[in-house]
PDB file of C-alpha atoms and ligand atoms in Angstrom:
ATOM      1  CA  MET V   1      95.232  86.279  72.827  1.00 94.00           C
ATOM      2  CA  LYS V   2      96.761  87.663  69.662  1.00 97.00           C
ATOM      3  CA  LYS V   3      94.129  90.406  67.815  1.00 98.00           C
ATOM      4  CA  ILE V   4      94.252  90.084  64.063  1.00 98.00           C
ATOM      5  CA  ILE V   5      92.223  92.349  61.885  1.00 98.00           C
ATOM      6  CA  ALA V   6      90.975  91.307  58.505  1.00 98.00           C
ATOM      7  CA  ILE V   7      89.523  93.547  55.911  1.00 98.00           C
ATOM      8  CA  ASN V   8      88.124  92.835  52.210  1.00 98.00           C
ATOM      9  CA  ALA V   9      88.207  95.928  50.865  1.00 98.00           C
ATOM     10  CA  SER V  10      86.413  94.525  47.899  1.00 98.00           C
ATOM     11  CA  PRO V  11      82.473  95.487  47.748  1.00 98.00           C
ATOM     12  CA  ARG V  12      81.625  92.074  47.179  1.00 98.00           C
ATOM     13  CA  THR V  13      81.266  90.445  50.736  1.00 97.00           C
ATOM     14  CA  SER V  14      81.174  86.938  50.154  1.00 94.00           C
ATOM     15  CA  TRP V  15      83.853  86.447  46.205  1.00 98.00           C
ATOM     16  CA  ASN V  16      87.333  85.630  45.904  1.00 98.00           C
ATOM     17  CA  THR V  17      88.799  88.511  47.792  1.00 98.00           C
ATOM     18  CA  GLY V  18      86.352  88.072  50.656  1.00 98.00           C
ATOM     19  CA  THR V  19      86.307  84.468  50.543  1.00 98.00           C
ATOM     20  CA  LEU V  20      90.291  84.213  51.047  1.00 98.00           C
ATOM     21  CA  ILE V  21      90.081  86.892  53.552  1.00 98.00           C
ATOM     22  CA  ARG V  22      87.848  84.719  55.497  1.00 98.00           C
ATOM     23  CA  GLU V  23      89.996  81.480  54.880  1.00 98.00           C
ATOM     24  CA  ALA V  24      92.768  83.647  56.309  1.00 98.00           C
ATOM     25  CA  ALA V  25      90.500  84.749  59.277  1.00 98.00           C
ATOM     26  CA  LYS V  26      90.253  80.892  60.077  1.00 98.00           C
ATOM     27  CA  GLY V  27      93.067  79.977  59.838  1.00 98.00           C
ATOM     28  CA  ALA V  28      94.271  82.529  61.994  1.00 98.00           C
ATOM     29  CA  GLU V  29      91.528  81.964  64.880  1.00 98.00           C
ATOM     30  CA  SER V  30      92.777  77.494  64.213  1.00 98.00           C
ATOM     31  CA  GLU V  31      95.741  79.168  65.522  1.00 97.00           C
ATOM     32  CA  GLY V  32      94.324  80.668  68.731  1.00 97.00           C
ATOM     33  CA  ALA V  33      94.093  84.526  67.562  1.00 98.00           C
ATOM     34  CA  GLU V  34      91.045  86.259  67.980  1.00 98.00           C
ATOM     35  CA  VAL V  35      89.819  87.872  64.110  1.00 98.00           C
ATOM     36  CA  LYS V  36      87.426  90.455  63.608  1.00 98.00           C
ATOM     37  CA  VAL V  37      86.719  90.978  60.087  1.00 98.00           C
ATOM     38  CA  TYR V  38      85.465  94.079  58.024  1.00 98.00           C
ATOM     39  CA  ASP V  39      83.816  94.238  54.805  1.00 98.00           C
ATOM     40  CA  LEU V  40      84.809  97.608  53.853  1.00 98.00           C
ATOM     41  CA  TYR V  41      82.238  98.858  51.492  1.00 98.00           C
ATOM     42  CA  GLN V  42      79.567  97.696  53.995  1.00 98.00           C
ATOM     43  CA  SER V  43      81.063 100.666  56.643  1.00 98.00           C
ATOM     44  CA  GLU V  44      79.480 104.222  56.637  1.00 98.00           C
ATOM     45  CA  LYS V  45      80.843 106.391  54.775  1.00 98.00           C
ATOM     46  CA  PHE V  46      84.572 107.406  53.944  1.00 98.00           C
ATOM     47  CA  THR V  47      86.773 109.249  52.024  1.00 98.00           C
ATOM     48  CA  GLY V  48      91.019 108.912  51.575  1.00 98.00           C
ATOM     49  CA  CYS V  49      93.415 111.609  53.372  1.00 98.00           C
ATOM     50  CA  ILE V  50      91.572 114.995  52.768  1.00 98.00           C
ATOM     51  CA  SER V  51      95.098 116.650  54.014  1.00 98.00           C
ATOM     52  CA  CYS V  52      94.602 118.410  56.790  1.00 98.00           C
ATOM     53  CA  PHE V  53      97.351 117.720  58.753  1.00 98.00           C
ATOM     54  CA  GLY V  54      95.469 117.144  62.160  1.00 98.00           C
ATOM     55  CA  CYS V  55      97.602 113.530  62.963  1.00 98.00           C
ATOM     56  CA  LYS V  56     100.758 116.170  62.804  1.00 97.00           C
ATOM     57  CA  LEU V  57      98.836 118.427  65.815  1.00 97.00           C
ATOM     58  CA  PRO V  58     101.445 117.683  69.124  1.00 95.00           C
ATOM     59  CA  GLU V  59      97.960 116.312  70.077  1.00 97.00           C
ATOM     60  CA  HIS V  60      97.138 113.938  67.560  1.00 97.00           C
ATOM     61  CA  GLN V  61     100.290 112.447  66.865  1.00 94.00           C
ATOM     62  CA  GLY V  62      99.986 109.528  64.308  1.00 95.00           C
ATOM     63  CA  VAL V  63      96.521 109.264  65.081  1.00 98.00           C
ATOM     64  CA  CYS V  64      93.987 110.334  61.803  1.00 98.00           C
ATOM     65  CA  VAL V  65      91.711 113.238  62.947  1.00 98.00           C
ATOM     66  CA  CYS V  66      88.847 112.840  60.386  1.00 98.00           C
ATOM     67  CA  LYS V  67      86.326 111.131  61.430  1.00 98.00           C
ATOM     68  CA  ASP V  68      83.646 108.879  58.868  1.00 98.00           C
ATOM     69  CA  GLY V  69      83.372 104.713  58.492  1.00 98.00           C
ATOM     70  CA  LEU V  70      87.351 104.257  58.791  1.00 98.00           C
ATOM     71  CA  THR V  71      88.075 105.737  62.228  1.00 98.00           C
ATOM     72  CA  PRO V  72      86.907 102.573  63.962  1.00 98.00           C
ATOM     73  CA  ILE V  73      89.594 100.321  61.275  1.00 98.00           C
ATOM     74  CA  LEU V  74      91.827 102.903  62.047  1.00 98.00           C
ATOM     75  CA  ASP V  75      91.224 101.975  65.914  1.00 97.00           C
ATOM     76  CA  ASP V  76      91.785  98.706  65.333  1.00 98.00           C
ATOM     77  CA  ILE V  77      94.611  98.192  63.249  1.00 97.00           C
ATOM     78  CA  ARG V  78      96.098 100.365  65.502  1.00 95.00           C
ATOM     79  CA  SER V  79      96.040  98.238  68.743  1.00 95.00           C
ATOM     80  CA  ALA V  80      95.798  95.077  66.759  1.00 98.00           C
ATOM     81  CA  ASP V  81      98.343  92.265  66.579  1.00 98.00           C
ATOM     82  CA  GLY V  82      98.264  91.512  62.801  1.00 98.00           C
ATOM     83  CA  LEU V  83      96.538  92.709  59.362  1.00 98.00           C
ATOM     84  CA  ILE V  84      94.760  90.733  56.901  1.00 98.00           C
ATOM     85  CA  ILE V  85      94.003  92.667  54.202  1.00 98.00           C
ATOM     86  CA  GLY V  86      92.861  91.843  50.941  1.00 98.00           C
ATOM     87  CA  THR V  87      91.608  93.492  47.624  1.00 98.00           C
ATOM     88  CA  PRO V  88      90.654  92.889  44.006  1.00 98.00           C
ATOM     89  CA  ASN V  89      92.865  94.101  41.488  1.00 95.00           C
ATOM     90  CA  TYR V  90      91.296  96.771  39.750  1.00 96.00           C
ATOM     91  CA  LEU V  91      92.767  98.209  36.383  1.00 92.00           C
ATOM     92  CA  GLY V  92      96.100  96.654  37.280  1.00 88.00           C
ATOM     93  CA  ASP V  93      95.541  98.576  41.119  1.00 93.00           C
ATOM     94  CA  VAL V  94      94.346  98.162  43.859  1.00 96.00           C
ATOM     95  CA  SER V  95      90.281  99.145  44.809  1.00 98.00           C
ATOM     96  CA  ALA V  96      89.548 102.384  45.685  1.00 98.00           C
ATOM     97  CA  GLY V  97      88.043 101.705  48.855  1.00 98.00           C
ATOM     98  CA  PHE V  98      91.657 100.199  49.879  1.00 98.00           C
ATOM     99  CA  ARG V  99      93.274 103.060  48.148  1.00 98.00           C
ATOM    100  CA  ALA V 100      91.116 105.110  50.389  1.00 98.00           C
ATOM    101  CA  LEU V 101      91.877 103.237  53.819  1.00 98.00           C
ATOM    102  CA  TYR V 102      95.742 102.937  52.910  1.00 98.00           C
ATOM    103  CA  GLU V 103      96.159 106.863  52.449  1.00 98.00           C
ATOM    104  CA  ARG V 104      94.294 107.331  56.055  1.00 98.00           C
ATOM    105  CA  LEU V 105      96.694 104.936  58.125  1.00 98.00           C
ATOM    106  CA  ILE V 106     100.256 105.988  56.208  1.00 97.00           C
ATOM    107  CA  PHE V 107      99.575 109.556  56.160  1.00 98.00           C
ATOM    108  CA  GLN V 108      98.935 109.453  59.854  1.00 98.00           C
ATOM    109  CA  SER V 109     102.057 107.564  60.967  1.00 97.00           C
ATOM    110  CA  LEU V 110     103.856 109.912  59.429  1.00 97.00           C
ATOM    111  CA  THR V 111     105.546 112.629  61.668  1.00 96.00           C
ATOM    112  CA  TYR V 112     107.278 114.543  58.369  1.00 93.00           C
ATOM    113  CA  LYS V 113     110.744 114.755  60.592  1.00 93.00           C
ATOM    114  CA  THR V 114     113.529 112.512  59.808  1.00 93.00           C
ATOM    115  CA  GLU V 115     114.115 111.277  63.046  1.00 93.00           C
ATOM    116  CA  PRO V 116     111.476 108.961  63.956  1.00 94.00           C
ATOM    117  CA  ARG V 117     109.981 108.677  61.138  1.00 95.00           C
ATOM    118  CA  SER V 118     107.194 107.343  62.284  1.00 95.00           C
ATOM    119  CA  TYR V 119     104.879 108.113  65.290  1.00 96.00           C
ATOM    120  CA  ASN V 120     104.109 104.667  65.369  1.00 94.00           C
ATOM    121  CA  GLU V 121     106.278 102.268  68.690  1.00 92.00           C
ATOM    122  CA  ARG V 122     105.874  98.893  67.210  1.00 93.00           C
ATOM    123  CA  ARG V 123     105.218  97.837  63.386  1.00 94.00           C
ATOM    124  CA  VAL V 124     102.218  95.102  62.680  1.00 95.00           C
ATOM    125  CA  PRO V 125     102.768  92.800  60.857  1.00 97.00           C
ATOM    126  CA  VAL V 126     100.464  92.501  57.594  1.00 97.00           C
ATOM    127  CA  LEU V 127      99.276  90.180  55.205  1.00 97.00           C
ATOM    128  CA  PHE V 128      98.412  91.248  51.712  1.00 97.00           C
ATOM    129  CA  ILE V 129      95.631  89.481  49.676  1.00 97.00           C
ATOM    130  CA  MET V 130      94.515  90.830  46.069  1.00 95.00           C
ATOM    131  CA  THR V 131      92.780  88.444  43.725  1.00 95.00           C
ATOM    132  CA  SER V 132      92.632  89.489  39.772  1.00 93.00           C
ATOM    133  CA  ASN V 133      90.983  87.254  36.908  1.00 92.00           C
ATOM    134  CA  ALA V 134      93.868  87.576  34.081  1.00 86.00           C
ATOM    135  CA  ALA V 135      95.481  84.101  33.055  1.00 83.00           C
ATOM    136  CA  GLU V 136      98.912  83.948  35.226  1.00 78.00           C
ATOM    137  CA  ASP V 137     101.249  83.744  31.970  1.00 82.00           C
ATOM    138  CA  PHE V 138      99.430  86.843  31.789  1.00 81.00           C
ATOM    139  CA  TYR V 139     100.941  88.229  34.739  1.00 77.00           C
ATOM    140  CA  ALA V 140     104.630  89.329  33.346  1.00 78.00           C
ATOM    141  CA  GLN V 141     103.310  90.622  30.132  1.00 82.00           C
ATOM    142  CA  ILE V 142     102.082  93.482  31.865  1.00 76.00           C
ATOM    143  CA  GLY V 143     104.596  93.810  34.889  1.00 75.00           C
ATOM    144  CA  TYR V 144     101.715  92.764  37.860  1.00 72.00           C
ATOM    145  CA  GLY V 145     105.136  90.988  39.653  1.00 68.00           C
ATOM    146  CA  ALA V 146     106.649  94.416  39.811  1.00 68.00           C
ATOM    147  CA  LEU V 147     103.166  95.513  41.468  1.00 62.00           C
ATOM    148  CA  THR V 148     103.626  96.098  44.991  1.00 55.00           C
ATOM    149  CA  VAL V 149     101.136  98.100  47.759  1.00 49.00           C
ATOM    150  CA  ILE V 150     102.833  98.323  51.457  1.00 45.00           C
TER     151      ILE V 150
HETATM  152  C1  FMN E   1      86.972  97.741  37.812  1.00 81.67           C
HETATM  153  C2  FMN E   1      87.370  96.420  37.643  1.00 81.67           C
HETATM  154  C3  FMN E   1      88.490  96.174  37.018  1.00 81.67           C
HETATM  155  C4  FMN E   1      89.133  94.800  36.614  1.00 81.67           C
HETATM  156  N1  FMN E   1      90.351  94.712  36.548  1.00 81.67           N
HETATM  157  C5  FMN E   1      91.069  93.419  36.673  1.00 81.67           C
HETATM  158  C6  FMN E   1      92.505  93.787  36.009  1.00 81.67           C
HETATM  159  O1  FMN E   1      92.884  94.790  35.781  1.00 81.67           O
HETATM  160  N2  FMN E   1      93.548  92.965  36.338  1.00 81.67           N
HETATM  161  C7  FMN E   1      92.624  91.662  36.180  1.00 81.67           C
HETATM  162  O2  FMN E   1      93.376  90.269  36.516  1.00 81.67           O
HETATM  163  N3  FMN E   1      91.720  91.593  36.713  1.00 81.67           N
HETATM  164  C8  FMN E   1      91.283  92.848  36.729  1.00 81.67           C
HETATM  165  N4  FMN E   1      89.352  92.171  37.522  1.00 81.67           N
HETATM  166  C9  FMN E   1      88.896  91.230  38.060  1.00 81.67           C
HETATM  167  C10 FMN E   1      88.720  91.058  39.898  1.00 81.67           C
HETATM  168  O3  FMN E   1      90.019  91.467  39.881  1.00 81.67           O
HETATM  169  C11 FMN E   1      88.514  89.651  39.577  1.00 81.67           C
HETATM  170  O4  FMN E   1      87.570  89.673  39.224  1.00 81.67           O
HETATM  171  C12 FMN E   1      88.392  89.886  41.108  1.00 81.67           C
HETATM  172  O5  FMN E   1      89.219  88.334  42.095  1.00 81.67           O
HETATM  173  C13 FMN E   1      87.224  90.040  41.536  1.00 81.67           C
HETATM  174  O6  FMN E   1      87.135  90.249  43.585  1.00 81.67           O
HETATM  175  P1  FMN E   1      85.793  90.570  43.574  1.00 81.67           P
HETATM  176  O7  FMN E   1      85.728  88.595  43.560  1.00 81.67           O
HETATM  177  O8  FMN E   1      86.181  89.755  45.602  1.00 81.67           O
HETATM  178  O9  FMN E   1      84.908  90.898  44.096  1.00 81.67           O
HETATM  179  C14 FMN E   1      88.436  94.141  37.842  1.00 81.67           C
HETATM  180  C15 FMN E   1      86.887  93.525  38.336  1.00 81.67           C
HETATM  181  C16 FMN E   1      86.478  94.758  37.925  1.00 81.67           C
HETATM  182  C17 FMN E   1      85.102  95.168  38.849  1.00 81.67           C
END
């Protein structure tokens, strides 16, 4: 059975982002996947990357050594077959919680070498969802089309 991790990176658990995350989770479940949903802001206290470089040590390669509320989420993503992650648009960007998870998730995988560049042995497909309340015709004016984080 495929294991999917779904993360709502909005502080509001059941509003726009949370609703879409849960609908996407239902879709994956209807296809036979096992889905675990996290409301990121309900986690224990967490931070972004603290630049300790512990993840580059030979004994930890690719695994963030900072222990906090993100640790179980990072562990789950590492063993997942797919990741669904959603954030509200906050000031034209992702939420602060999303950014913290993003730093911790991506930085742990970088080897800081030319080859291989990543400690990961496989790719995890990602469905990225961003909700916002700007009118659609406003998107082009302020360049949301070019907004990419992953
Ligand atoms: C701090 C903050 C900043 C926001 N900035 C934007 C923005 O720049 N552009 C936009 O379209 N919506 C913005 N919004 C609206 C939210 O992105 C939108 O309502 C989103 O769907 C809320 O998601 P939620 O219901 O899951 O919390 C902002 C909302 C907040 C609270």
